[in-house]
Short mmCIF file of C-alpha atoms and ligand atoms in Angstrom, two decimals:
data_model
loop_
_atom_site.label_atom_id
_atom_site.label_comp_id
_atom_site.label_asym_id
_atom_site.label_seq_id
_atom_site.Cartn_x
_atom_site.Cartn_y
_atom_site.Cartn_z
CA UNK A 1 29.93 30.14 -45.25
CA UNK A 2 28.57 26.91 -46.78
CA UNK A 3 28.99 24.98 -43.51
CA UNK A 4 26.98 27.64 -41.77
CA UNK A 5 24.25 27.30 -44.37
CA UNK A 6 24.26 23.52 -44.00
CA UNK A 7 23.83 23.94 -40.26
CA UNK A 8 20.87 26.26 -40.71
CA UNK A 9 19.21 23.87 -43.14
CA UNK A 10 19.72 21.03 -40.66
CA UNK A 11 18.32 23.07 -37.78
CA UNK A 12 15.16 23.97 -39.66
CA UNK A 13 14.78 20.37 -40.76
CA UNK A 14 15.05 19.19 -37.14
CA UNK A 15 12.48 21.78 -36.02
CA UNK A 16 10.11 20.69 -38.79
CA UNK A 17 10.40 17.08 -37.81
CA UNK A 18 9.82 17.77 -34.13
CA UNK A 19 6.89 20.14 -34.69
CA UNK A 20 3.54 19.08 -33.26
CA UNK A 21 0.34 21.08 -32.94
CA UNK A 22 -2.68 20.59 -30.73
CA UNK A 23 -4.78 23.62 -31.64
CA UNK A 24 -5.65 25.73 -34.67
CA UNK A 25 -3.55 28.58 -33.21
CA UNK A 26 -0.47 26.40 -33.00
CA UNK A 27 -1.03 25.33 -36.59
CA UNK A 28 -1.15 28.97 -37.64
CA UNK A 29 2.11 29.68 -35.82
CA UNK A 30 3.67 26.77 -37.69
CA UNK A 31 2.34 28.11 -40.99
CA UNK A 32 3.77 31.60 -40.37
CA UNK A 33 7.19 30.19 -39.41
CA UNK A 34 7.70 27.73 -42.25
CA UNK A 35 5.25 28.53 -45.05
CA UNK A 36 4.01 32.11 -44.78
CA UNK A 37 5.36 35.04 -46.76
CA UNK A 38 8.14 35.73 -44.24
CA UNK A 39 9.04 32.15 -43.44
CA UNK A 40 12.46 30.95 -42.34
CA UNK A 41 13.11 28.89 -45.44
CA UNK A 42 12.68 31.91 -47.69
CA UNK A 43 15.62 33.58 -45.94
CA UNK A 44 17.81 30.69 -47.02
CA UNK A 45 17.25 31.59 -50.67
CA UNK A 46 18.85 34.99 -49.91
CA UNK A 47 21.90 33.17 -48.61
CA UNK A 48 22.28 31.29 -51.88
CA UNK A 49 23.78 34.43 -53.46
CA UNK A 50 26.94 34.03 -51.44
CA UNK A 51 27.39 30.34 -52.20
CA UNK A 52 30.13 29.59 -54.77
CA UNK A 53 28.66 28.91 -58.21
CA UNK A 54 29.68 25.26 -58.39
CA UNK A 55 27.71 24.56 -55.16
CA UNK A 56 24.62 26.60 -55.97
CA UNK A 57 22.73 23.76 -57.62
CA UNK A 58 23.33 21.40 -54.72
CA UNK A 59 22.20 23.93 -52.11
CA UNK A 60 19.25 24.99 -54.20
CA UNK A 61 18.01 21.44 -54.27
CA UNK A 62 18.46 21.06 -50.48
CA UNK A 63 16.44 24.21 -49.81
CA UNK A 64 13.70 23.16 -52.24
CA UNK A 65 13.45 19.81 -50.50
CA UNK A 66 13.12 21.60 -47.16
CA UNK A 67 10.35 23.80 -48.53
CA UNK A 68 8.48 20.77 -49.78
CA UNK A 69 8.95 18.97 -46.46
CA UNK A 70 7.46 22.01 -44.68
CA UNK A 71 4.37 21.93 -46.89
CA UNK A 72 3.88 18.22 -46.42
CA UNK A 73 4.28 18.55 -42.69
CA UNK A 74 1.74 21.38 -42.65
CA UNK A 75 -0.83 19.32 -44.57
CA UNK A 76 -0.28 16.40 -42.21
CA UNK A 77 -0.74 18.56 -39.11
CA UNK A 78 -3.82 20.17 -40.59
CA UNK A 79 -5.41 16.79 -41.29
CA UNK A 80 -4.66 15.62 -37.78
CA UNK A 81 -6.59 18.61 -36.44
CA UNK A 82 -9.65 17.69 -38.47
CA UNK A 83 -9.42 20.22 -41.25
CA UNK A 84 -7.48 22.86 -39.36
CA UNK A 85 -10.38 25.26 -39.44
CA UNK A 86 -11.87 24.06 -36.17
CA UNK A 87 -14.80 22.40 -37.94
CA UNK A 88 -15.34 18.72 -38.59
CA UNK A 89 -15.68 18.23 -42.28
CA UNK A 90 -15.44 15.76 -45.07
CA UNK A 91 -11.81 16.74 -45.75
CA UNK A 92 -10.80 15.54 -42.30
CA UNK A 93 -9.07 12.17 -41.95
CA UNK A 94 -11.75 11.15 -39.41
CA UNK A 95 -15.25 12.31 -40.29
CA UNK A 96 -16.74 13.07 -36.90
CA UNK A 97 -20.08 14.05 -38.40
CA UNK A 98 -20.77 10.51 -39.64
CA UNK A 99 -23.63 8.80 -37.80
CA UNK A 100 -22.40 6.15 -35.36
CA UNK A 101 -22.72 2.54 -36.35
CA UNK A 102 -25.61 0.84 -34.63
CA UNK A 103 -24.63 -1.42 -31.74
CA UNK A 104 -26.45 -4.73 -31.77
CA UNK A 105 -27.86 -5.41 -28.32
CA UNK A 106 -28.36 -8.94 -27.09
CA UNK A 107 -31.59 -9.98 -25.45
CA UNK A 108 -32.45 -12.07 -22.42
CA UNK A 109 -33.20 -15.71 -22.97
CA UNK A 110 -36.95 -16.35 -22.54
CA UNK A 111 -36.24 -18.97 -19.87
CA UNK A 112 -34.15 -16.46 -17.88
CA UNK A 113 -36.99 -13.94 -18.12
CA UNK A 114 -39.64 -16.38 -16.91
CA UNK A 115 -37.35 -17.73 -14.18
CA UNK A 116 -36.85 -14.21 -12.88
CA UNK A 117 -40.57 -13.47 -13.00
CA UNK A 118 -41.42 -16.64 -11.04
CA UNK A 119 -38.79 -15.77 -8.41
CA UNK A 120 -40.24 -12.26 -8.10
CA UNK A 121 -43.83 -13.48 -7.77
CA UNK A 122 -42.97 -15.87 -4.94
CA UNK A 123 -40.53 -13.38 -3.44
CA UNK A 124 -43.43 -11.01 -2.85
CA UNK A 125 -45.06 -13.54 -0.51
CA UNK A 126 -41.89 -14.35 1.38
CA UNK A 127 -40.27 -17.25 -0.52
CA UNK A 128 -36.47 -17.26 -0.59
CA UNK A 129 -34.39 -18.88 -3.36
CA UNK A 130 -32.28 -21.98 -2.67
CA UNK A 131 -30.00 -23.86 -5.03
CA UNK A 132 -28.18 -27.17 -4.98
CA UNK A 133 -25.95 -29.48 -7.02
CA UNK A 134 -26.97 -30.88 -10.42
CA UNK A 135 -25.04 -34.10 -9.74
CA UNK A 136 -26.99 -35.58 -6.86
CA UNK A 137 -26.91 -38.69 -4.66
CA UNK A 138 -29.72 -41.21 -4.41
CA UNK A 139 -30.71 -40.01 -0.95
CA UNK A 140 -31.51 -36.41 -1.92
CA UNK A 141 -33.03 -37.17 -5.31
CA UNK A 142 -35.06 -40.27 -4.37
CA UNK A 143 -34.81 -41.99 -0.96
CA UNK A 144 -35.45 -38.99 1.30
CA UNK A 145 -38.44 -38.19 -0.93
CA UNK A 146 -40.12 -41.48 -0.14
CA UNK A 147 -39.43 -43.16 -3.48
CA UNK A 148 -39.71 -46.92 -2.90
CA UNK A 149 -36.61 -48.83 -4.05
CA UNK A 150 -38.46 -50.32 -7.03
CA UNK A 151 -40.06 -47.02 -8.17
CA UNK A 152 -39.95 -46.70 -11.99
CA UNK A 153 -38.49 -43.16 -11.85
CA UNK A 154 -35.26 -44.68 -10.55
CA UNK A 155 -35.10 -46.83 -13.64
CA UNK A 156 -32.32 -46.35 -16.16
CA UNK A 157 -34.99 -45.26 -18.66
CA UNK A 158 -35.62 -41.99 -16.84
CA UNK A 159 -32.46 -41.20 -14.95
CA UNK A 160 -28.92 -40.49 -16.12
CA UNK A 161 -26.85 -42.38 -13.58
CA UNK A 162 -23.20 -41.59 -13.11
CA UNK A 163 -20.64 -44.31 -12.84
CA UNK A 164 -17.21 -43.74 -11.42
CA UNK A 165 -14.34 -45.56 -13.16
CA UNK A 166 -13.96 -49.06 -11.72
CA UNK A 167 -17.22 -48.95 -9.74
CA UNK A 168 -19.27 -52.12 -9.52
CA UNK A 169 -22.88 -52.49 -10.70
CA UNK A 170 -24.54 -51.90 -7.33
CA UNK A 171 -22.71 -48.67 -6.66
CA UNK A 172 -23.52 -47.40 -10.16
CA UNK A 173 -26.94 -46.14 -9.12
CA UNK A 174 -25.66 -44.06 -6.22
CA UNK A 175 -25.01 -40.83 -8.14
CA UNK A 176 -27.15 -39.31 -10.90
CA UNK A 177 -28.00 -36.07 -12.67
CA UNK A 178 -30.92 -34.77 -10.59
CA UNK A 179 -34.30 -35.50 -12.13
CA UNK A 180 -36.05 -32.69 -10.24
CA UNK A 181 -35.10 -29.85 -7.89
CA UNK A 182 -37.02 -31.48 -5.01
CA UNK A 183 -33.52 -32.67 -4.11
CA UNK A 184 -32.66 -29.08 -3.13
CA UNK A 185 -35.66 -28.99 -0.80
CA UNK A 186 -34.40 -32.07 1.01
CA UNK A 187 -31.11 -30.25 1.55
CA UNK A 188 -32.94 -27.16 2.86
CA UNK A 189 -35.04 -29.28 5.27
CA UNK A 190 -31.88 -30.97 6.54
CA UNK A 191 -30.14 -27.68 7.10
CA UNK A 192 -32.87 -25.40 8.43
CA UNK A 193 -35.59 -25.44 11.08
CA UNK A 194 -39.20 -24.57 10.13
CA UNK A 195 -40.73 -22.22 9.25
CA UNK A 196 -39.30 -22.89 5.78
CA UNK A 197 -40.54 -20.99 2.76
CA UNK A 198 -38.32 -21.44 -0.29
CA UNK A 199 -38.29 -22.04 -4.03
CA UNK A 200 -35.58 -23.93 -5.93
CA UNK A 201 -35.03 -22.99 -9.55
CA UNK A 202 -32.60 -25.10 -11.55
CA UNK A 203 -31.77 -27.39 -14.44
CA UNK A 204 -32.85 -31.02 -14.31
CA UNK A 205 -32.16 -34.05 -16.50
CA UNK A 206 -34.23 -36.98 -17.71
CA UNK A 207 -33.37 -39.72 -20.12
CA UNK A 208 -35.96 -38.85 -22.77
CA UNK A 209 -35.84 -38.86 -26.55
CA UNK A 210 -35.63 -35.24 -27.72
CA UNK A 211 -38.77 -34.03 -29.53
CA UNK A 212 -40.95 -30.92 -29.81
CA UNK A 213 -42.59 -31.86 -26.50
CA UNK A 214 -39.75 -33.42 -24.48
CA UNK A 215 -36.08 -32.80 -23.86
CA UNK A 216 -33.36 -34.58 -21.92
CA UNK A 217 -32.77 -31.44 -19.87
CA UNK A 218 -35.14 -28.70 -18.79
CA UNK A 219 -35.67 -26.25 -15.94
CA UNK A 220 -37.88 -26.35 -12.90
CA UNK A 221 -38.95 -24.18 -10.03
CA UNK A 222 -40.08 -26.19 -7.05
CA UNK A 223 -41.58 -24.61 -3.94
CA UNK A 224 -41.72 -25.74 -0.31
CA UNK A 225 -43.56 -24.28 2.67
CA UNK A 226 -43.32 -25.89 6.10
CA UNK A 227 -44.74 -24.42 9.28
CA UNK A 228 -47.30 -25.15 11.97
CA UNK A 229 -50.84 -25.59 10.60
CA UNK A 230 -50.06 -25.28 6.89
CA UNK A 231 -53.14 -26.56 5.07
CA UNK A 232 -54.27 -27.56 1.59
CA UNK A 233 -56.24 -24.28 1.47
CA UNK A 234 -52.92 -22.39 1.83
CA UNK A 235 -51.55 -24.36 -1.09
CA UNK A 236 -54.55 -23.63 -3.29
CA UNK A 237 -54.53 -19.92 -2.52
CA UNK A 238 -50.77 -19.66 -3.13
CA UNK A 239 -51.13 -21.32 -6.53
CA UNK A 240 -54.11 -19.14 -7.49
CA UNK A 241 -52.07 -16.07 -6.55
CA UNK A 242 -49.20 -17.36 -8.70
CA UNK A 243 -51.43 -18.11 -11.72
CA UNK A 244 -53.03 -14.66 -11.62
CA UNK A 245 -49.70 -12.85 -11.24
CA UNK A 246 -48.18 -14.85 -14.11
CA UNK A 247 -51.11 -15.12 -16.54
CA UNK A 248 -53.35 -12.17 -15.59
CA UNK A 249 -55.99 -11.57 -12.94
CA UNK A 250 -58.70 -13.43 -14.85
CA UNK A 251 -56.73 -16.68 -14.68
CA UNK A 252 -58.44 -19.56 -12.86
CA UNK A 253 -56.94 -22.83 -11.60
CA UNK A 254 -58.32 -26.31 -11.18
CA UNK A 255 -56.80 -29.20 -9.26
CA UNK A 256 -56.99 -32.83 -10.35
CA UNK A 257 -56.05 -35.68 -7.97
CA UNK A 258 -52.67 -37.18 -8.79
CA UNK A 259 -49.83 -39.16 -7.25
CA UNK A 260 -46.27 -38.27 -6.21
CA UNK A 261 -44.28 -40.37 -3.73
CA UNK A 262 -43.35 -37.30 -1.67
CA UNK A 263 -46.78 -35.66 -1.30
CA UNK A 264 -50.10 -36.89 0.09
CA UNK A 265 -52.64 -35.89 -1.08
CA UNK A 266 -51.21 -34.86 -4.47
CA UNK A 267 -52.69 -32.90 -7.34
CA UNK A 268 -51.97 -31.68 -10.80
CA UNK A 269 -52.86 -28.07 -11.48
CA UNK A 270 -54.37 -26.65 -14.67
CA UNK A 271 -54.68 -22.97 -15.48
CA UNK A 272 -57.52 -21.63 -17.62
CA UNK A 273 -56.36 -21.28 -21.23
CA UNK A 274 -55.18 -17.70 -21.66
CA UNK A 275 -54.85 -18.14 -25.40
CA UNK A 276 -58.54 -18.75 -26.20
CA UNK A 277 -60.03 -17.49 -22.90
CA UNK A 278 -61.12 -21.07 -22.20
CA UNK A 279 -63.25 -21.19 -25.36
CA UNK A 280 -61.17 -24.06 -26.73
CA UNK A 281 -58.19 -23.98 -29.09
CA UNK A 282 -55.52 -26.35 -30.33
CA UNK A 283 -53.08 -25.32 -27.55
CA UNK A 284 -55.50 -26.42 -24.78
CA UNK A 285 -56.74 -29.22 -27.05
CA UNK A 286 -60.25 -27.76 -26.85
CA UNK A 287 -60.50 -28.38 -23.09
CA UNK A 288 -60.10 -24.74 -21.99
CA UNK A 289 -57.40 -25.83 -19.49
CA UNK A 290 -53.59 -26.10 -19.58
CA UNK A 291 -51.57 -28.26 -17.22
CA UNK A 292 -48.84 -26.24 -15.48
CA UNK A 293 -47.62 -27.95 -12.30
CA UNK A 294 -47.72 -30.76 -9.74
CA UNK A 295 -48.26 -30.22 -6.03
CA UNK A 296 -49.41 -31.68 -2.74
CA UNK A 297 -49.03 -31.79 1.04
CA UNK A 298 -45.55 -32.97 2.05
CA UNK A 299 -45.73 -36.67 2.99
CA UNK A 300 -45.04 -37.23 6.73
CA UNK A 301 -42.34 -39.76 5.74
CA UNK A 302 -40.46 -36.98 3.93
CA UNK A 303 -40.61 -34.72 6.99
CA UNK A 304 -39.35 -37.56 9.17
CA UNK A 305 -36.45 -38.26 6.79
CA UNK A 306 -35.33 -34.68 7.39
CA UNK A 307 -35.85 -34.90 11.17
CA UNK A 308 -38.88 -32.61 11.17
CA UNK A 309 -41.67 -33.81 13.48
CA UNK A 310 -44.79 -34.41 11.32
CA UNK A 311 -46.99 -34.11 14.44
CA UNK A 312 -45.81 -30.56 14.96
CA UNK A 313 -45.34 -29.36 11.39
CA UNK A 314 -47.05 -29.73 8.05
CA UNK A 315 -46.22 -28.33 4.65
CA UNK A 316 -46.99 -28.11 0.99
CA UNK A 317 -44.79 -28.48 -2.08
CA UNK A 318 -45.20 -27.78 -5.76
CA UNK A 319 -43.08 -28.04 -8.88
CA UNK A 320 -43.33 -26.56 -12.36
CA UNK A 321 -41.35 -26.54 -15.58
CA UNK A 322 -40.03 -23.13 -16.67
CA UNK A 323 -40.15 -24.21 -20.32
CA UNK A 324 -43.85 -24.98 -19.98
CA UNK A 325 -44.69 -21.60 -18.41
CA UNK A 326 -42.61 -19.81 -21.06
CA UNK A 327 -44.33 -21.84 -23.77
CA UNK A 328 -47.72 -20.62 -22.60
CA UNK A 329 -46.60 -17.05 -22.08
CA UNK A 330 -44.78 -16.71 -25.41
CA UNK A 331 -46.56 -19.44 -27.42
CA UNK A 332 -43.43 -21.42 -28.17
CA UNK A 333 -44.49 -24.46 -30.15
CA UNK A 334 -41.27 -26.49 -30.06
CA UNK A 335 -39.26 -27.07 -26.86
CA UNK A 336 -36.07 -27.54 -28.86
CA UNK A 337 -36.01 -23.86 -29.80
CA UNK A 338 -34.97 -22.95 -26.25
CA UNK A 339 -31.59 -24.61 -26.67
CA UNK A 340 -30.78 -24.22 -30.36
CA UNK A 341 -29.36 -20.70 -30.10
CA UNK A 342 -31.17 -19.57 -33.23
CA UNK A 343 -30.84 -15.81 -33.22
CA UNK A 344 -34.14 -15.36 -35.09
CA UNK A 345 -35.91 -17.01 -32.16
CA UNK A 346 -33.92 -15.28 -29.42
CA UNK A 347 -34.25 -11.78 -30.89
CA UNK A 348 -38.00 -11.84 -30.43
CA UNK A 349 -37.63 -11.52 -26.67
CA UNK A 350 -36.94 -8.05 -25.39
CA UNK A 351 -36.47 -7.42 -21.73
CA UNK A 352 -35.61 -4.44 -19.59
CA UNK A 353 -33.71 -6.31 -16.91
N1 LIG B 401 -40.93 -33.08 -8.37
C1 LIG B 401 -42.09 -33.22 -9.21
C2 LIG B 401 -41.63 -33.42 -10.64
O1 LIG B 401 -40.49 -33.22 -10.93
C3 LIG B 401 -43.01 -32.03 -9.14
C4 LIG B 401 -43.64 -31.87 -7.79
C5 LIG B 401 -43.01 -31.13 -6.81
C6 LIG B 401 -44.85 -32.44 -7.53
C7 LIG B 401 -43.60 -30.98 -5.58
C8 LIG B 401 -45.43 -32.31 -6.29
C9 LIG B 401 -44.82 -31.57 -5.33
O2 LIG B 401 -42.41 -33.76 -11.50
#
């Protein structure tokens, strides 16, 4: 008789332990079986009558423990269902009614935003994007661009040269971090036949002391257009189109004569100050104009270096700093902020792309 009772206790215990519920109905079935007024454990108390007196206490305790285990199991299952009443409530282990924690979104870097905008503006008039290496040889960065051997830009002051281990002095100046992305345009001219219409965005390096106005690395977009009969008027109109797309349709440009080894004639381009509407402010230094880029007609020597016949083709080129355009667009007063990763600076730029 007692062994039979022990077996029944063990069976119920095993069932309790294995029980799992997924719905409120299943929980109710569990409750009826093990806790309700006609539950299985209650029957065991009836059986106690036939247990010999000296074993009654022991069995009583076993059955009580089983009853308690059933209640604990029920409470656990109920909690796992979120209250057991089908609602989400504060007595549930997980409060599903709590508002979600806010997710902090990152934002685009201002330079990435301006870079994209410049690419889009030129893309609309047929310019493709070309890229090239940041570690560049002398030919692509200087020689093919008509830099004379003694040109100061080749000097150690401006250029980060790269020296291979064990290389002698003369070879030291063969490789460098590119000082402009004109190097990419040489590569495009070498690899493609005109018509060529491309822009080259990318990071460039110059050996400058870091300050609010200068940095040892920055970003450029340089443009190149080569075809039959490309004229200075085409250059001017392209740059006016760019200035008005970037700074608004009231923007005006002015060209000042300048010098670059790779263009002839060359010019520097100013855009009318969008901050004071050309009335004069401390950003335009009370001139009403802001310098934004360099440009010119591609020097025939440069075309020849790339095996393009200067008697058949002509072209224009221009180059601008992304930092400078972003500075004017967002009024950034210190260049160093672009690379300091200060979240208070970066969070001010919101973008949808
Ligand atoms: N490469 C020049 C620079 O880095 C910019 C430029 C490009 C000027 C093309 C004229 C024509 O300053």
